[in-house]
Amino acid sequence: GQNIDQPTEMTATEGAIVQINCTYQTSGFNGLFWYQQHAGEAPTFLSYNVLDGLEEKGRFSSFLSRSKGYSYLLLKELQMKDSASYLCAVIDSNYQLIWGAGTKLIIKP
Amino acid sequence: DGGITQSPKYLFRKEGQNVTLSCEQNLNHDAMYWYRQDPGQGLRLIYYSQIVNDFQKGDIAEGYSVSREKKESFPLTVTSAQKNPTAFYLCASSIGVSGANVLTFGAGSRLTVL
């Protein structure tokens, strides 16, 4: 079966750095997305990785290792508004999206 | 500003009733989707549509129905046949139906069965 694993919840301190991991086992791989979702709101696109390596976008970076079936989202200089759920989604061999359950990130002052 | 509008934000339903969730987009996207979001689970695809008057079942279509009479609109009906309808429903759209396209989501509709 197809499976995506993310930690259920993480806590970090304002101003710090946090890394949210995503491991996947899917039938094929055609890319990986990260979305941010504030409670009760729409998920919004953060990043897309299809090649190995690190993609940096301001305070947020996303890393992919296809050989290890692994990605992480790195958030720097954490702000209170970063409190949200972070969803990992993998595109399989049929170009279907497989979603992880999301990681709820709690930022403390 | 372009976007997706879902309504209502909150909806209560008695058992045995059908309810319809509205989804409208002004992004000129061809593809539209309905997802269900439950605590502790990933998003699950209910239905999707690539073009007007055509739609396909997703992973959990039983108990749901959709229509796509206009490019901008993709309403979802939750029928009485859906045994566990209490959930957060998300509508999304993208330029094309490939999973490689970025999705734009609406703000969601929370349905509670009384």
Coordinates of C-alpha atoms in Angstrom, one line a residue:
Chain A
G1 CA 0.0 0.0 0.0
Q2 CA 1.0 3.6 -0.2
N3 CA 2.0 5.4 3.0
I4 CA 3.2 8.8 4.1
D5 CA 4.4 9.3 7.6
Q6 CA 4.7 12.6 9.4
P7 CA 4.9 13.4 13.2
T8 CA 1.5 14.2 14.6
E9 CA 2.5 17.2 16.6
M10 CA 5.6 19.3 17.3
T11 CA 6.4 22.2 19.6
A12 CA 9.0 24.9 19.1
T13 CA 9.9 28.3 20.5
E14 CA 9.5 31.6 18.8
G15 CA 12.7 32.6 17.0
A16 CA 14.0 29.1 16.8
I17 CA 14.4 26.6 13.9
V18 CA 12.2 23.5 13.4
Q19 CA 12.4 20.6 11.0
I20 CA 9.3 18.6 10.0
N21 CA 10.0 15.3 8.5
C22 CA 8.0 13.3 5.9
T23 CA 8.8 9.7 4.9
Y24 CA 7.0 8.0 2.1
Q25 CA 6.4 4.7 0.5
T26 CA 4.5 5.0 -2.8
S27 CA 4.1 3.3 -6.1
G28 CA 6.4 5.6 -8.0
F29 CA 7.4 9.2 -7.4
N30 CA 6.8 12.3 -9.5
G31 CA 7.2 15.0 -6.9
L32 CA 6.4 16.1 -3.4
F33 CA 4.4 19.1 -2.1
W34 CA 4.3 20.9 1.3
Y35 CA 1.2 22.8 2.2
Q36 CA 0.5 25.0 5.2
Q37 CA -3.0 24.9 6.8
H38 CA -4.0 27.2 9.7
A39 CA -6.8 25.8 11.8
G40 CA -10.1 25.8 10.0
E41 CA -8.7 27.4 7.0
A42 CA -7.6 26.5 3.4
P43 CA -4.3 24.7 2.9
T44 CA -1.9 27.0 1.0
F45 CA 1.1 25.9 -1.2
L46 CA 4.5 26.2 0.3
S47 CA 6.9 24.2 -1.8
Y48 CA 7.4 21.5 -4.5
N49 CA 10.4 19.2 -4.9
V50 CA 11.0 16.8 -7.7
L51 CA 14.8 16.6 -7.7
D52 CA 17.1 15.7 -4.8
G53 CA 18.4 18.6 -2.8
L54 CA 17.3 21.7 -0.9
E55 CA 14.9 24.3 -2.1
E56 CA 15.1 27.6 -0.2
K57 CA 12.3 30.1 -0.1
G58 CA 12.8 32.8 2.5
R59 CA 12.4 31.4 6.0
F60 CA 11.2 28.1 4.6
S61 CA 13.3 25.4 3.0
S62 CA 12.3 22.0 1.7
F63 CA 14.7 19.0 1.2
L64 CA 14.2 15.8 -0.8
S65 CA 16.0 12.5 -0.9
R66 CA 14.3 10.2 -3.4
S67 CA 16.6 7.3 -2.6
K68 CA 15.6 7.4 1.0
G69 CA 12.0 8.3 0.4
Y70 CA 12.4 11.3 2.7
S71 CA 11.7 15.0 2.8
Y72 CA 11.8 17.7 5.4
L73 CA 10.5 21.2 5.7
L74 CA 12.8 23.5 7.6
L75 CA 11.3 26.7 9.2
K76 CA 13.7 29.3 10.5
E77 CA 13.2 32.3 12.7
L78 CA 9.9 31.0 13.8
Q79 CA 7.0 33.4 14.3
M80 CA 3.8 32.9 16.2
K81 CA 1.9 33.0 12.9
D82 CA 3.8 29.8 11.8
S83 CA 1.5 27.8 14.2
A84 CA -0.3 25.6 11.8
S85 CA -0.5 22.2 10.3
Y86 CA 2.0 21.2 7.6
L87 CA 0.8 18.7 5.0
C88 CA 3.1 16.5 3.0
A89 CA 1.8 15.1 -0.3
V90 CA 3.5 12.8 -2.8
I91 CA 2.6 12.4 -6.5
D92 CA 2.7 8.7 -7.4
S93 CA 3.3 7.0 -10.7
N94 CA -0.2 7.7 -11.9
Y95 CA 0.1 11.4 -11.0
Q96 CA -2.3 11.0 -8.1
L97 CA -1.7 12.9 -4.9
I98 CA -1.2 10.9 -1.7
W99 CA -1.5 13.0 1.4
G100 CA 0.1 12.6 4.8
A101 CA -2.1 13.2 7.9
G102 CA -0.2 16.5 8.6
T103 CA 2.0 17.8 11.4
K104 CA 0.5 20.3 13.9
L105 CA 3.2 22.8 14.8
I106 CA 2.8 24.7 18.0
I107 CA 4.9 27.8 18.6
K108 CA 5.5 29.0 22.1
P109 CA 6.7 32.5 23.1
Chain B
D1 CA -8.6 38.8 -6.4
G2 CA -9.0 35.3 -7.8
G3 CA -9.8 32.4 -5.5
I4 CA -12.2 29.8 -4.4
T5 CA -15.3 30.4 -2.4
Q6 CA -17.0 27.7 -0.4
S7 CA -20.3 28.0 1.4
P8 CA -21.6 27.6 3.9
K9 CA -18.7 27.6 6.4
Y10 CA -20.7 25.6 8.9
L11 CA -23.6 23.3 8.2
F12 CA -25.7 21.1 10.4
R13 CA -27.7 18.2 9.1
K14 CA -30.2 15.8 10.6
E15 CA -29.8 12.2 9.8
G16 CA -31.6 11.3 6.6
Q17 CA -31.2 14.7 5.0
N18 CA -29.2 15.6 1.8
V19 CA -27.1 18.7 1.9
T20 CA -25.3 20.6 -0.8
L21 CA -22.0 22.4 -0.4
S22 CA -21.2 25.1 -2.8
C23 CA -17.8 25.7 -4.5
E24 CA -17.1 28.6 -6.9
Q25 CA -13.8 29.6 -8.5
N26 CA -12.8 32.6 -10.6
L27 CA -9.3 31.4 -11.4
N28 CA -10.3 30.0 -14.8
H29 CA -9.0 26.6 -13.7
D30 CA -10.1 23.5 -15.7
A31 CA -9.8 21.0 -12.8
M32 CA -11.8 21.0 -9.6
Y33 CA -11.8 18.6 -6.7
W34 CA -13.6 17.8 -3.5
Y35 CA -11.6 16.4 -0.5
R36 CA -12.7 15.3 2.9
Q37 CA -10.5 16.0 5.9
D38 CA -10.8 14.0 9.2
P39 CA -8.6 14.3 12.3
G40 CA -5.5 12.1 12.1
Q41 CA -6.0 11.3 8.4
G42 CA -4.7 12.7 5.2
L43 CA -6.9 14.4 2.7
R44 CA -9.1 11.9 0.9
L45 CA -10.4 12.6 -2.6
I46 CA -14.2 12.4 -3.1
Y47 CA -14.7 13.5 -6.7
Y48 CA -12.8 15.5 -9.3
S49 CA -13.6 17.1 -12.6
Q50 CA -11.4 17.9 -15.6
I51 CA -14.0 19.7 -17.8
V52 CA -17.6 20.8 -17.8
N53 CA -20.1 18.0 -17.7
D54 CA -17.5 15.4 -16.8
F55 CA -16.4 14.2 -13.4
Q56 CA -14.7 11.1 -11.9
K57 CA -15.0 9.3 -8.6
G58 CA -12.2 9.5 -6.2
D59 CA -11.2 7.2 -3.4
I60 CA -14.3 7.7 -1.2
A61 CA -17.2 8.7 -3.6
E62 CA -19.9 6.5 -2.0
G63 CA -22.7 8.6 -0.5
Y64 CA -21.7 11.7 -2.4
S65 CA -22.7 13.3 -5.7
V66 CA -21.4 16.2 -7.8
S67 CA -22.2 18.2 -10.9
R68 CA -20.1 20.4 -13.2
E69 CA -22.6 22.4 -15.3
K70 CA -20.3 25.5 -15.4
K71 CA -16.5 25.8 -15.4
E72 CA -16.7 28.0 -12.3
S73 CA -18.9 25.8 -10.1
F74 CA -18.5 22.3 -8.6
P75 CA -21.2 21.7 -5.9
L76 CA -21.0 18.6 -3.7
T77 CA -24.1 16.9 -2.4
V78 CA -23.8 14.7 0.7
T79 CA -26.6 12.2 0.6
S80 CA -28.3 10.3 3.3
A81 CA -26.4 7.2 2.0
Q82 CA -23.2 8.6 3.5
K83 CA -23.0 6.9 6.8
N84 CA -20.5 9.1 8.5
P85 CA -20.7 12.6 7.0
T86 CA -19.4 14.7 9.8
A87 CA -16.2 16.1 8.5
F88 CA -14.4 19.2 7.1
Y89 CA -14.9 19.4 3.3
L90 CA -12.4 21.2 1.1
C91 CA -12.9 22.2 -2.5
A92 CA -9.8 22.8 -4.7
S93 CA -8.9 23.7 -8.2
S94 CA -5.9 23.5 -10.5
I95 CA -4.9 24.4 -14.0
G96 CA -5.0 20.7 -15.0
V97 CA -5.9 17.5 -13.4
S98 CA -2.4 16.1 -13.0
G99 CA -1.3 15.6 -9.5
A100 CA 1.8 17.7 -10.3
N101 CA -0.3 20.9 -10.5
V102 CA -0.4 23.2 -7.5
L103 CA -3.8 23.1 -5.8
T104 CA -5.7 26.2 -4.7
F105 CA -8.1 25.4 -1.9
G106 CA -11.2 27.0 -0.6
A107 CA -11.6 27.8 3.1
G108 CA -13.7 24.7 3.7
S109 CA -17.1 23.7 4.9
R110 CA -17.6 22.0 8.3
L111 CA -20.6 19.6 8.2
T112 CA -22.0 18.2 11.5
V113 CA -24.7 15.6 11.6
L114 CA -27.0 16.0 14.6

